[in-house]
Coordinates of C-alpha atoms and ligand atoms in Angstrom, one line a residue:
M82 CA 0.0 0.1 0.0
L83 CA 1.5 3.3 -1.0
P84 CA 1.7 5.8 1.8
L85 CA -0.3 9.0 1.3
A86 CA 1.8 11.9 0.2
A87 CA 0.5 13.9 3.1
E88 CA 1.7 11.2 5.6
R89 CA 5.1 11.2 4.1
W90 CA 5.6 14.9 3.5
A91 CA 4.1 17.2 6.2
D92 CA 4.7 20.4 4.2
G93 CA 2.4 21.3 1.3
R94 CA 5.4 22.2 -1.0
S95 CA 6.5 18.5 -1.0
D96 CA 3.0 17.2 -1.8
L97 CA 2.9 19.6 -4.7
L98 CA 6.1 18.3 -6.1
Q99 CA 4.8 14.8 -6.1
D100 CA 1.5 15.8 -7.6
E101 CA 3.3 17.8 -10.4
L102 CA 5.6 14.9 -11.2
T103 CA 2.7 12.5 -11.3
A104 CA 1.0 14.7 -13.8
V105 CA 4.1 14.5 -16.0
V106 CA 4.8 10.7 -15.9
G107 CA 1.6 9.1 -14.4
S108 CA 1.2 7.7 -10.9
S109 CA 2.7 4.2 -11.7
H110 CA 6.0 5.9 -12.5
V111 CA 6.3 8.0 -9.3
L112 CA 7.5 5.5 -6.6
V113 CA 7.1 6.6 -3.0
D114 CA 6.7 3.4 -1.3
P115 CA 10.0 2.3 0.4
A116 CA 9.7 -1.2 -0.9
L117 CA 9.3 -0.1 -4.5
R118 CA 12.1 2.4 -4.2
A119 CA 14.6 0.0 -2.6
Q120 CA 16.0 -1.6 -5.7
Y121 CA 17.1 1.9 -6.9
E122 CA 18.5 3.1 -3.6
V123 CA 21.4 0.7 -3.2
D124 CA 24.3 0.2 -5.6
W125 CA 25.5 -2.9 -7.2
T126 CA 28.3 -3.6 -4.6
G127 CA 26.0 -3.0 -1.7
R128 CA 28.5 -0.4 -0.3
W129 CA 26.7 2.7 -1.4
G130 CA 23.3 4.2 -1.2
G131 CA 20.5 5.8 0.8
P132 CA 16.9 6.8 0.6
A133 CA 15.4 9.0 -2.1
R134 CA 12.5 11.3 -1.6
L135 CA 10.8 9.5 -4.4
V136 CA 11.7 7.7 -7.7
V137 CA 10.5 9.1 -11.0
R138 CA 10.6 7.2 -14.3
P139 CA 10.0 9.3 -17.4
G140 CA 9.2 7.5 -20.6
T141 CA 10.3 10.0 -23.1
P142 CA 12.9 12.8 -23.5
T143 CA 10.1 15.4 -23.3
E144 CA 8.8 13.9 -20.0
A145 CA 12.4 13.8 -18.7
A146 CA 12.8 17.5 -19.5
A147 CA 9.5 18.2 -17.8
V148 CA 10.5 16.3 -14.6
I149 CA 13.8 18.3 -14.5
R150 CA 12.0 21.6 -15.0
T151 CA 9.6 20.7 -12.2
C152 CA 12.4 19.7 -9.9
A153 CA 14.3 23.0 -10.8
R154 CA 11.3 25.0 -9.9
H155 CA 11.0 23.4 -6.6
G156 CA 14.8 23.6 -5.9
T157 CA 14.8 19.8 -5.5
P158 CA 18.1 18.0 -6.1
I159 CA 18.1 15.1 -8.5
V160 CA 20.1 11.8 -8.4
V161 CA 20.4 10.5 -12.0
Q162 CA 20.3 6.7 -12.6
G163 CA 20.6 4.3 -15.6
G164 CA 21.1 0.6 -15.0
N165 CA 22.5 1.1 -11.5
T166 CA 25.6 -1.0 -12.3
G167 CA 27.9 1.8 -11.4
L168 CA 30.6 0.9 -8.8
V169 CA 31.4 4.3 -7.2
G170 CA 28.0 5.3 -5.7
G171 CA 27.3 8.1 -8.3
G172 CA 23.8 6.9 -9.3
V173 CA 22.4 6.4 -5.8
P174 CA 21.5 8.9 -3.0
P175 CA 23.9 9.6 -0.2
A176 CA 23.6 7.4 2.9
G177 CA 21.0 8.7 5.6
G178 CA 17.7 8.0 7.2
E179 CA 14.3 8.5 5.6
A180 CA 14.2 11.9 7.1
D181 CA 17.3 13.1 5.3
A182 CA 16.0 12.0 1.9
T183 CA 15.7 15.2 -0.1
A184 CA 16.5 14.2 -3.6
V185 CA 14.3 12.9 -6.4
L186 CA 15.9 9.8 -8.0
L187 CA 15.5 10.1 -11.8
S188 CA 15.6 6.6 -13.4
L189 CA 16.2 6.7 -17.2
R190 CA 15.6 3.1 -17.9
R191 CA 12.4 3.7 -19.7
L192 CA 14.1 5.7 -22.4
D193 CA 14.8 2.4 -24.1
R194 CA 14.0 3.0 -27.7
V195 CA 16.5 1.5 -30.2
G196 CA 16.3 3.2 -33.7
E197 CA 17.1 1.8 -37.1
V198 CA 20.8 1.1 -37.8
D199 CA 21.9 3.8 -40.4
A200 CA 24.1 1.2 -42.3
A201 CA 25.4 3.8 -44.7
A202 CA 26.8 5.9 -41.8
A203 CA 27.5 2.9 -39.5
Q204 CA 25.6 4.6 -36.7
V205 CA 22.6 4.0 -34.5
T206 CA 20.4 6.3 -32.4
V207 CA 19.4 4.9 -29.1
G208 CA 17.6 6.1 -26.0
A209 CA 19.8 6.7 -22.9
G210 CA 18.0 3.8 -21.1
V211 CA 19.0 1.2 -23.7
T212 CA 21.1 -1.6 -22.3
L213 CA 24.5 -2.4 -23.8
D214 CA 23.4 -5.9 -25.0
R215 CA 20.6 -4.4 -26.9
V216 CA 23.1 -2.1 -28.8
H217 CA 25.2 -5.2 -29.5
A218 CA 22.1 -7.0 -30.9
A219 CA 21.1 -4.0 -33.0
A220 CA 24.5 -3.7 -34.5
A221 CA 24.8 -7.5 -35.2
G222 CA 21.3 -7.4 -36.8
A223 CA 22.8 -4.9 -39.4
G224 CA 26.0 -6.9 -39.9
L225 CA 28.0 -4.5 -37.7
A226 CA 29.3 -4.4 -34.2
F227 CA 29.7 -2.0 -31.3
G228 CA 33.2 -1.1 -29.9
V229 CA 32.6 -1.3 -26.1
D230 CA 31.9 -4.5 -24.1
L231 CA 31.8 -5.2 -20.4
A232 CA 30.3 -7.9 -18.2
A233 CA 27.4 -5.8 -17.0
R234 CA 26.0 -5.5 -20.5
A235 CA 22.5 -6.9 -19.7
S236 CA 21.8 -4.0 -17.2
A237 CA 24.3 -1.1 -17.9
T238 CA 22.7 1.5 -20.1
V239 CA 24.3 3.6 -22.7
G240 CA 23.5 6.9 -20.8
G241 CA 25.3 5.6 -17.7
M242 CA 28.1 4.3 -19.8
V243 CA 28.6 7.8 -21.5
A244 CA 28.2 9.5 -18.1
T245 CA 31.1 7.3 -16.7
N246 CA 33.0 7.2 -20.0
A247 CA 33.0 3.4 -19.5
G248 CA 35.9 1.4 -20.8
G249 CA 35.7 -2.4 -20.7
I250 CA 37.7 -5.0 -22.5
H251 CA 38.1 -3.5 -26.0
V252 CA 39.5 -0.1 -25.3
L253 CA 42.9 -1.1 -26.8
R254 CA 41.1 -1.5 -30.1
Y255 CA 38.3 1.1 -30.1
G256 CA 38.8 3.3 -27.1
P257 CA 36.2 4.0 -24.4
M258 CA 32.7 5.3 -24.8
R259 CA 33.8 8.7 -25.6
S260 CA 35.3 7.4 -28.8
Q261 CA 32.0 5.8 -29.9
L262 CA 29.9 9.0 -29.4
V263 CA 28.9 11.0 -32.4
G264 CA 26.0 12.8 -31.0
A265 CA 23.8 13.3 -27.9
E266 CA 20.5 14.8 -26.7
L267 CA 20.6 16.1 -23.3
V268 CA 18.5 18.0 -20.8
L269 CA 20.2 20.9 -19.0
A270 CA 19.7 21.6 -15.2
D271 CA 16.8 24.1 -16.0
G272 CA 15.0 21.6 -18.1
T273 CA 16.2 22.8 -21.5
L274 CA 16.5 20.2 -24.2
V275 CA 19.7 20.5 -26.3
S276 CA 20.1 18.2 -29.3
R277 CA 23.2 17.4 -31.3
M278 CA 22.0 14.3 -33.1
G279 CA 23.0 15.0 -36.7
G280 CA 25.7 12.2 -36.7
L281 CA 28.2 14.3 -38.6
V282 CA 31.7 12.8 -37.9
K283 CA 33.2 16.3 -38.6
D284 CA 31.3 19.1 -37.1
N285 CA 33.4 21.8 -35.4
C286 CA 31.1 24.5 -34.4
G287 CA 32.1 25.6 -30.9
Y288 CA 32.5 23.8 -27.7
D289 CA 32.2 20.0 -27.7
L290 CA 29.2 19.8 -25.4
V291 CA 28.7 16.1 -26.3
G292 CA 32.3 15.2 -25.4
L293 CA 31.9 17.2 -22.2
M294 CA 29.2 14.8 -21.1
C295 CA 31.6 11.9 -21.2
G296 CA 32.7 11.3 -17.6
S297 CA 30.4 14.0 -16.3
E298 CA 28.7 11.4 -14.0
G299 CA 25.2 13.0 -14.2
T300 CA 26.5 16.4 -12.8
L301 CA 26.2 18.5 -15.9
G302 CA 23.0 17.4 -17.7
I303 CA 20.9 14.4 -18.3
L304 CA 21.5 12.4 -21.4
T305 CA 18.3 11.3 -23.1
Q306 CA 19.4 10.0 -26.5
L307 CA 22.8 9.0 -28.0
R308 CA 24.1 8.7 -31.5
L309 CA 26.6 5.9 -31.6
R310 CA 29.2 4.9 -34.1
L311 CA 29.4 1.2 -35.1
V312 CA 32.4 -0.8 -36.3
P313 CA 32.8 -3.7 -38.8
Q314 CA 32.1 -7.2 -37.6
L315 CA 35.1 -9.4 -37.2
P316 CA 34.0 -12.9 -37.8
E317 CA 37.1 -14.9 -36.7
R318 CA 37.9 -15.1 -33.0
A319 CA 40.3 -16.8 -30.8
V320 CA 40.8 -16.6 -27.0
A321 CA 43.8 -17.8 -25.1
L322 CA 44.4 -18.0 -21.4
C323 CA 48.2 -17.9 -20.6
A324 CA 49.8 -18.7 -17.2
C325 CA 52.3 -16.1 -16.1
D326 CA 54.7 -16.3 -13.2
D327 CA 54.4 -12.8 -12.0
L328 CA 52.8 -9.5 -13.0
G329 CA 55.9 -8.4 -14.8
G330 CA 55.7 -11.3 -17.1
A331 CA 52.1 -10.5 -17.8
V332 CA 52.7 -6.9 -18.6
E333 CA 55.7 -8.0 -20.8
L334 CA 53.5 -10.4 -22.8
S335 CA 50.8 -7.8 -23.1
T336 CA 53.2 -5.3 -24.5
E337 CA 54.6 -7.8 -27.0
L338 CA 51.2 -8.9 -28.1
F339 CA 50.2 -5.3 -28.7
R340 CA 53.3 -4.7 -30.8
R341 CA 53.1 -7.9 -32.9
L342 CA 49.5 -9.0 -33.2
P343 CA 47.4 -6.6 -35.3
S344 CA 44.3 -8.7 -34.6
L345 CA 44.6 -8.1 -30.8
H346 CA 41.1 -7.3 -29.4
A347 CA 41.6 -7.7 -25.6
V348 CA 44.3 -8.4 -23.1
E349 CA 43.1 -8.8 -19.5
A350 CA 45.0 -10.0 -16.3
V351 CA 43.7 -11.7 -13.2
D352 CA 45.8 -12.6 -10.2
R353 CA 45.8 -16.0 -8.4
S354 CA 43.5 -14.9 -5.6
G355 CA 41.0 -13.7 -8.2
F356 CA 41.1 -16.8 -10.3
Q357 CA 40.6 -19.0 -7.3
L358 CA 37.7 -16.9 -6.1
V359 CA 36.0 -17.5 -9.6
L360 CA 36.6 -21.3 -9.3
E361 CA 35.2 -21.4 -5.9
H362 CA 32.2 -19.3 -6.7
T363 CA 31.3 -20.8 -10.1
G364 CA 32.4 -24.4 -9.8
L365 CA 34.1 -24.1 -13.3
P366 CA 37.0 -26.5 -13.7
D367 CA 40.5 -25.3 -13.1
L368 CA 42.3 -25.0 -16.4
F369 CA 45.8 -25.4 -15.1
S370 CA 47.3 -28.1 -12.9
E371 CA 48.0 -25.3 -10.4
T372 CA 46.5 -21.8 -10.6
P373 CA 49.3 -19.5 -11.7
P374 CA 50.3 -16.3 -10.0
W375 CA 48.7 -14.4 -12.9
T376 CA 46.5 -15.4 -15.8
L377 CA 46.4 -13.4 -19.0
F378 CA 43.3 -13.5 -21.1
V379 CA 44.1 -12.7 -24.9
E380 CA 41.4 -12.3 -27.5
A381 CA 42.2 -11.8 -31.2
S382 CA 39.5 -11.1 -33.9
G383 CA 39.8 -10.4 -37.6
H384 CA 39.0 -11.7 -41.0
G385 CA 42.0 -14.0 -41.7
D386 CA 43.1 -16.9 -39.8
V387 CA 43.6 -15.4 -36.3
V388 CA 43.8 -18.8 -34.7
D389 CA 47.1 -19.5 -36.5
E390 CA 48.2 -16.0 -35.9
V391 CA 47.6 -16.2 -32.1
G392 CA 48.9 -19.7 -31.9
G393 CA 52.1 -18.8 -33.7
I394 CA 52.9 -15.8 -31.6
L395 CA 52.0 -17.4 -28.3
G396 CA 54.0 -20.4 -29.3
R397 CA 57.1 -18.0 -29.4
L398 CA 56.3 -15.8 -26.5
A399 CA 54.6 -18.2 -23.9
D400 CA 55.1 -21.9 -22.8
P401 CA 52.5 -23.8 -24.9
E402 CA 52.0 -26.2 -21.9
R403 CA 50.6 -23.3 -20.0
V404 CA 48.2 -21.8 -22.6
A405 CA 44.5 -22.8 -23.1
V406 CA 43.1 -21.8 -26.4
G407 CA 39.4 -21.7 -27.6
T408 CA 38.2 -21.0 -31.1
E409 CA 34.5 -22.3 -31.1
P410 CA 31.8 -19.8 -29.9
R411 CA 31.0 -22.0 -26.9
Q412 CA 34.6 -22.3 -25.9
L413 CA 35.1 -18.5 -26.2
A414 CA 32.2 -17.9 -23.9
T415 CA 33.4 -20.5 -21.4
L416 CA 37.0 -19.1 -21.3
W417 CA 35.7 -15.5 -20.9
S418 CA 33.4 -16.6 -18.1
Y419 CA 36.6 -17.1 -15.9
R420 CA 37.2 -13.3 -16.3
E421 CA 33.6 -12.0 -16.6
R422 CA 32.2 -13.6 -13.4
L423 CA 34.9 -12.3 -11.2
T424 CA 33.0 -9.2 -10.1
E425 CA 30.1 -11.3 -9.0
A426 CA 32.5 -13.7 -7.2
I427 CA 34.0 -10.9 -5.4
S428 CA 30.7 -9.5 -4.1
A429 CA 29.6 -13.1 -3.1
A430 CA 32.6 -13.1 -0.8
G431 CA 31.7 -9.8 0.9
V432 CA 31.2 -6.2 0.3
P433 CA 34.4 -5.1 -1.4
H434 CA 36.6 -2.0 -1.2
K435 CA 36.7 -1.6 -4.9
L436 CA 39.4 0.8 -6.3
D437 CA 39.6 1.1 -10.0
V438 CA 42.9 2.8 -10.9
S439 CA 45.4 3.2 -13.7
L440 CA 49.1 3.5 -13.8
P441 CA 51.9 4.0 -16.2
A442 CA 53.1 0.8 -17.6
A443 CA 56.5 1.0 -15.9
Q444 CA 54.7 1.6 -12.5
L445 CA 52.3 -1.5 -12.5
V446 CA 54.8 -3.9 -10.9
P447 CA 56.2 -1.4 -8.3
F448 CA 52.6 -0.3 -7.4
D449 CA 51.4 -4.0 -7.1
R450 CA 54.4 -4.9 -4.9
A451 CA 53.9 -2.0 -2.6
L452 CA 50.2 -2.7 -2.4
R453 CA 50.7 -6.3 -1.3
A454 CA 53.5 -5.5 1.2
G455 CA 51.5 -2.7 2.7
L456 CA 48.2 -4.5 2.9
S457 CA 49.7 -7.8 4.4
Q458 CA 51.3 -5.7 7.1
A459 CA 48.2 -3.4 7.9
C460 CA 45.4 -5.9 7.2
P461 CA 46.8 -9.5 7.2
A462 CA 43.3 -11.1 7.3
A463 CA 42.0 -9.1 4.3
R464 CA 41.5 -10.9 1.0
L465 CA 43.1 -8.9 -1.9
V466 CA 42.1 -9.5 -5.5
V467 CA 43.8 -7.6 -8.3
F468 CA 42.8 -7.9 -11.9
G469 CA 42.1 -5.6 -14.9
H470 CA 42.6 -4.2 -18.3
I471 CA 46.3 -4.6 -18.3
A472 CA 47.0 -3.2 -21.8
D473 CA 45.3 0.0 -20.6
G474 CA 47.4 0.1 -17.4
N475 CA 44.2 -0.3 -15.6
L476 CA 44.0 -2.4 -12.4
H477 CA 41.0 -3.1 -10.3
V478 CA 42.0 -3.5 -6.7
N479 CA 39.5 -5.3 -4.5
V480 CA 39.9 -5.8 -0.8
I481 CA 37.4 -8.0 1.1
G482 CA 37.4 -8.0 5.0
P483 CA 37.7 -4.5 6.3
A484 CA 34.3 -2.9 7.3
P485 CA 32.6 -1.2 4.3
V486 CA 32.3 2.0 6.3
D487 CA 36.1 2.2 7.0
D488 CA 37.6 4.4 4.3
E489 CA 41.1 4.5 5.7
L490 CA 42.1 1.7 3.5
D491 CA 40.7 3.4 0.4
A492 CA 42.7 6.5 1.2
W493 CA 45.9 4.6 1.7
I494 CA 45.5 2.8 -1.7
L495 CA 44.6 5.9 -3.6
R496 CA 47.7 7.8 -2.0
L497 CA 49.8 4.9 -3.2
V498 CA 48.4 5.2 -6.7
A499 CA 49.2 9.0 -6.6
A500 CA 52.7 8.3 -5.5
H501 CA 53.2 6.0 -8.5
H502 CA 51.9 8.8 -10.9
G503 CA 48.6 7.0 -11.7
S504 CA 44.9 8.0 -11.7
I505 CA 42.5 7.3 -8.9
S506 CA 39.8 6.5 -11.6
A507 CA 40.5 4.7 -14.7
E508 CA 36.9 3.8 -15.9
H509 CA 34.4 3.7 -13.1
G510 CA 34.4 7.4 -12.3
I511 CA 34.7 9.3 -9.0
G512 CA 31.0 9.1 -7.9
R513 CA 30.6 9.6 -4.2
A514 CA 33.1 7.0 -3.4
K515 CA 36.3 8.9 -4.3
A516 CA 35.1 12.6 -4.3
R517 CA 37.2 13.6 -1.3
W518 CA 40.4 12.3 -3.0
L519 CA 39.9 14.1 -6.4
G520 CA 42.7 16.4 -5.4
L521 CA 45.2 13.5 -5.3
T522 CA 45.4 13.2 -9.1
R523 CA 43.9 16.5 -10.2
S524 CA 45.5 19.9 -9.5
A525 CA 43.6 22.8 -7.7
A526 CA 43.6 24.8 -10.9
D527 CA 42.1 21.8 -12.8
I528 CA 39.5 21.3 -10.2
R529 CA 38.6 25.1 -10.2
A530 CA 38.2 24.9 -14.0
M531 CA 35.8 21.9 -13.6
V532 CA 33.9 23.5 -10.8
S533 CA 33.4 26.7 -13.1
I534 CA 31.9 24.5 -15.8
K535 CA 29.6 22.8 -13.2
A536 CA 28.5 26.2 -11.9
A537 CA 27.8 27.6 -15.4
L538 CA 25.6 24.6 -16.5
D539 CA 24.0 23.9 -13.1
P540 CA 24.2 27.1 -11.1
A541 CA 21.8 25.9 -8.3
G542 CA 23.9 22.6 -7.9
L543 CA 20.8 20.4 -8.4
L544 CA 22.2 17.6 -10.6
N545 CA 23.9 14.9 -8.6
P546 CA 25.1 17.1 -5.7
G547 CA 28.0 15.4 -3.8
V548 CA 29.1 13.4 -6.8
L549 CA 32.7 14.1 -8.3
F550 CA 33.3 17.2 -6.1
G551 CA 31.9 16.1 -2.7
T552 CA 29.7 18.1 -0.5
Ligands
FAD114 P1 24.5 3.9 -13.4 O1 25.1 3.0 -12.4 O2 23.0 4.0 -13.2 O3 25.0 5.4 -13.3 C1 26.4 5.7 -13.3 C2 26.7 7.1 -13.4 O4 26.1 7.7 -14.6 C3 26.1 7.9 -12.3 O5 26.8 8.9 -11.9 C4 24.7 8.4 -12.8 O6 24.3 9.6 -12.2 C5 25.1 8.7 -14.3 N1 24.2 8.5 -15.3 C6 23.5 7.4 -15.5 N2 22.6 7.6 -16.6 C7 22.7 8.9 -17.0 C8 22.1 9.7 -18.0 N3 21.2 9.2 -18.7 N4 22.5 10.9 -18.1 C9 23.4 11.5 -17.2 N5 24.0 10.7 -16.3 C10 23.7 9.4 -16.1 N6 32.7 -0.3 -16.0 C11 33.7 -0.1 -16.9 O7 34.0 1.0 -17.3 N7 34.3 -1.2 -17.6 C12 34.1 -2.5 -17.2 O8 34.6 -3.5 -17.7 C13 33.0 -2.7 -16.2 N8 32.6 -4.0 -15.9 C14 31.6 -4.1 -15.1 C15 31.2 -5.4 -14.7 C16 30.1 -5.7 -13.7 C17 29.7 -7.0 -13.4 C18 29.6 -4.5 -13.2 C19 28.5 -4.7 -12.1 C20 30.0 -3.2 -13.5 C21 31.0 -3.0 -14.4 N9 31.4 -1.8 -14.8 C22 32.4 -1.6 -15.7 C23 30.7 -0.6 -14.2 C24 29.4 0.0 -14.9 O9 28.8 -1.0 -15.6 C25 29.6 1.2 -15.6 O10 30.0 2.3 -14.8 C26 28.4 1.6 -16.4 O11 28.9 2.6 -17.3 C27 27.3 2.2 -15.7 O12 26.0 2.2 -16.5 P2 24.6 2.4 -15.7 O13 23.6 2.6 -16.8 O14 24.5 1.1 -14.8 O15 24.8 3.7 -14.9
MLT115 C1 35.6 -5.2 -14.7 O1 36.6 -4.9 -15.5 O2 35.3 -6.4 -14.7 C2 34.9 -4.2 -14.1 O3 35.4 -2.9 -14.2 C3 34.2 -4.5 -12.8 C4 35.0 -4.5 -11.6 O4 36.0 -3.8 -11.4 O5 34.7 -5.3 -10.7
ZN116 ZN1 37.0 -2.9 -15.6

């Protein structure tokens, strides 16, 4: 039973907001009941979240603009959410009790229209709420492909992926979401709709508003539609899992593959602890007689005989006894599942301290060494899992054990990253999780410039307050 607005909000102004939003999207898309709101209020990891005043789900860009205009008129902050697969708390309200809930949570999942693929331009127009797997399906239906892929593809939306500038496993070939974007439609903080959906690859008329949205994490505007570039399908694929004796060996192999294998499509690394966690969680069979210190996942795709190409190169660079290769679609999927099910395996073991970082190639090994030494001294009982997109210098550091509310560990790891000349966010964003440490890898002048942009586009600070810059 929905609580009556008057019971929940004593002041007349709040009831008015709910009534006005209901007039825009209909009562079934304004969620007030805590049980209905619950799935929107906690993030994927279970570490971040808090109550929203209500959840509103517009069904069209025009409705989204009207919702934002209404909230702006009431001076009500908005938390923006897509598929809620983000890992830094940027799409959920801040922690607090029901009485602290001030923000409207704007869910964009209903903006889920997939347009016709424009085969001549190799582009497609999609609603911000379209999931990644539907973009892949649309591209495949037209004999094309989409350049970004990640394990949360069934839920992650393109709006959220642009807002975080998501990376994933194919960045080395196609770049992150930023490189796939040729246009966007967005709603500014006052409810104005701005459209740049012409799909022109070359179009230099002033500031790159579309580019600015990449990595803006819902703080500058609300994406409602995206125009995405598509890439050719590469029919031949091979995947190899290679055992490496240490991270240095994995980095070296990755570097050599990048130089010598033109069909290289992905290179991912998982440490022993991560691989074992996947085995424990999934029951998948071990592929090696003994789990190696590091496993490198290599994928090659192309038109020619990529299987021979990969086999030939790995035959020279790695010990063939310690390489598992797959070429059939089912084998490929099985081999990838050792990597793709890792995030789920970590969360099944506990609420992780999840730190997505990047480092210069030469600093990967020194950083990893310092991390393991420091952690085993400070937190000997903690379980550390390190994995990531090694060709991009991107490591995902996960620590299970320390209490989720304790952020001393996060601070220590992020300082270690800064000391090794890295970035505290490679692909997940800053969100609420890392806002207080933005200054570790961005200068004061840089942050001032970003704050000026935020103030110009959202002068009242209503879009995702607390995200990126903190409170
Ligand atoms: P949400 O989580 O809903 O929101 C993320 C951020 O975007 C928030 O700040 C939110 O306010 C903002 N936002 C959402 N929609 C909009 C919009 N329409 N307009 C403006 N702002 C918006 N990420 C990677 O980069 N690479 C990976 O390999 C990867 N793998 C993952 C694997 C798993 C199993 C999981 C659970 C997550 C993974 N992620 C990865 C993280 C996540 O999928 C990405 O951050 C994704 O881009 C978020 O999309 P979403 O729709 O779920 O956004
Ligand atoms: C990944 O690469 O699998 C993701 O970024 C998710 C994670 O860090 O757990
Ligand atoms: Zn990742």
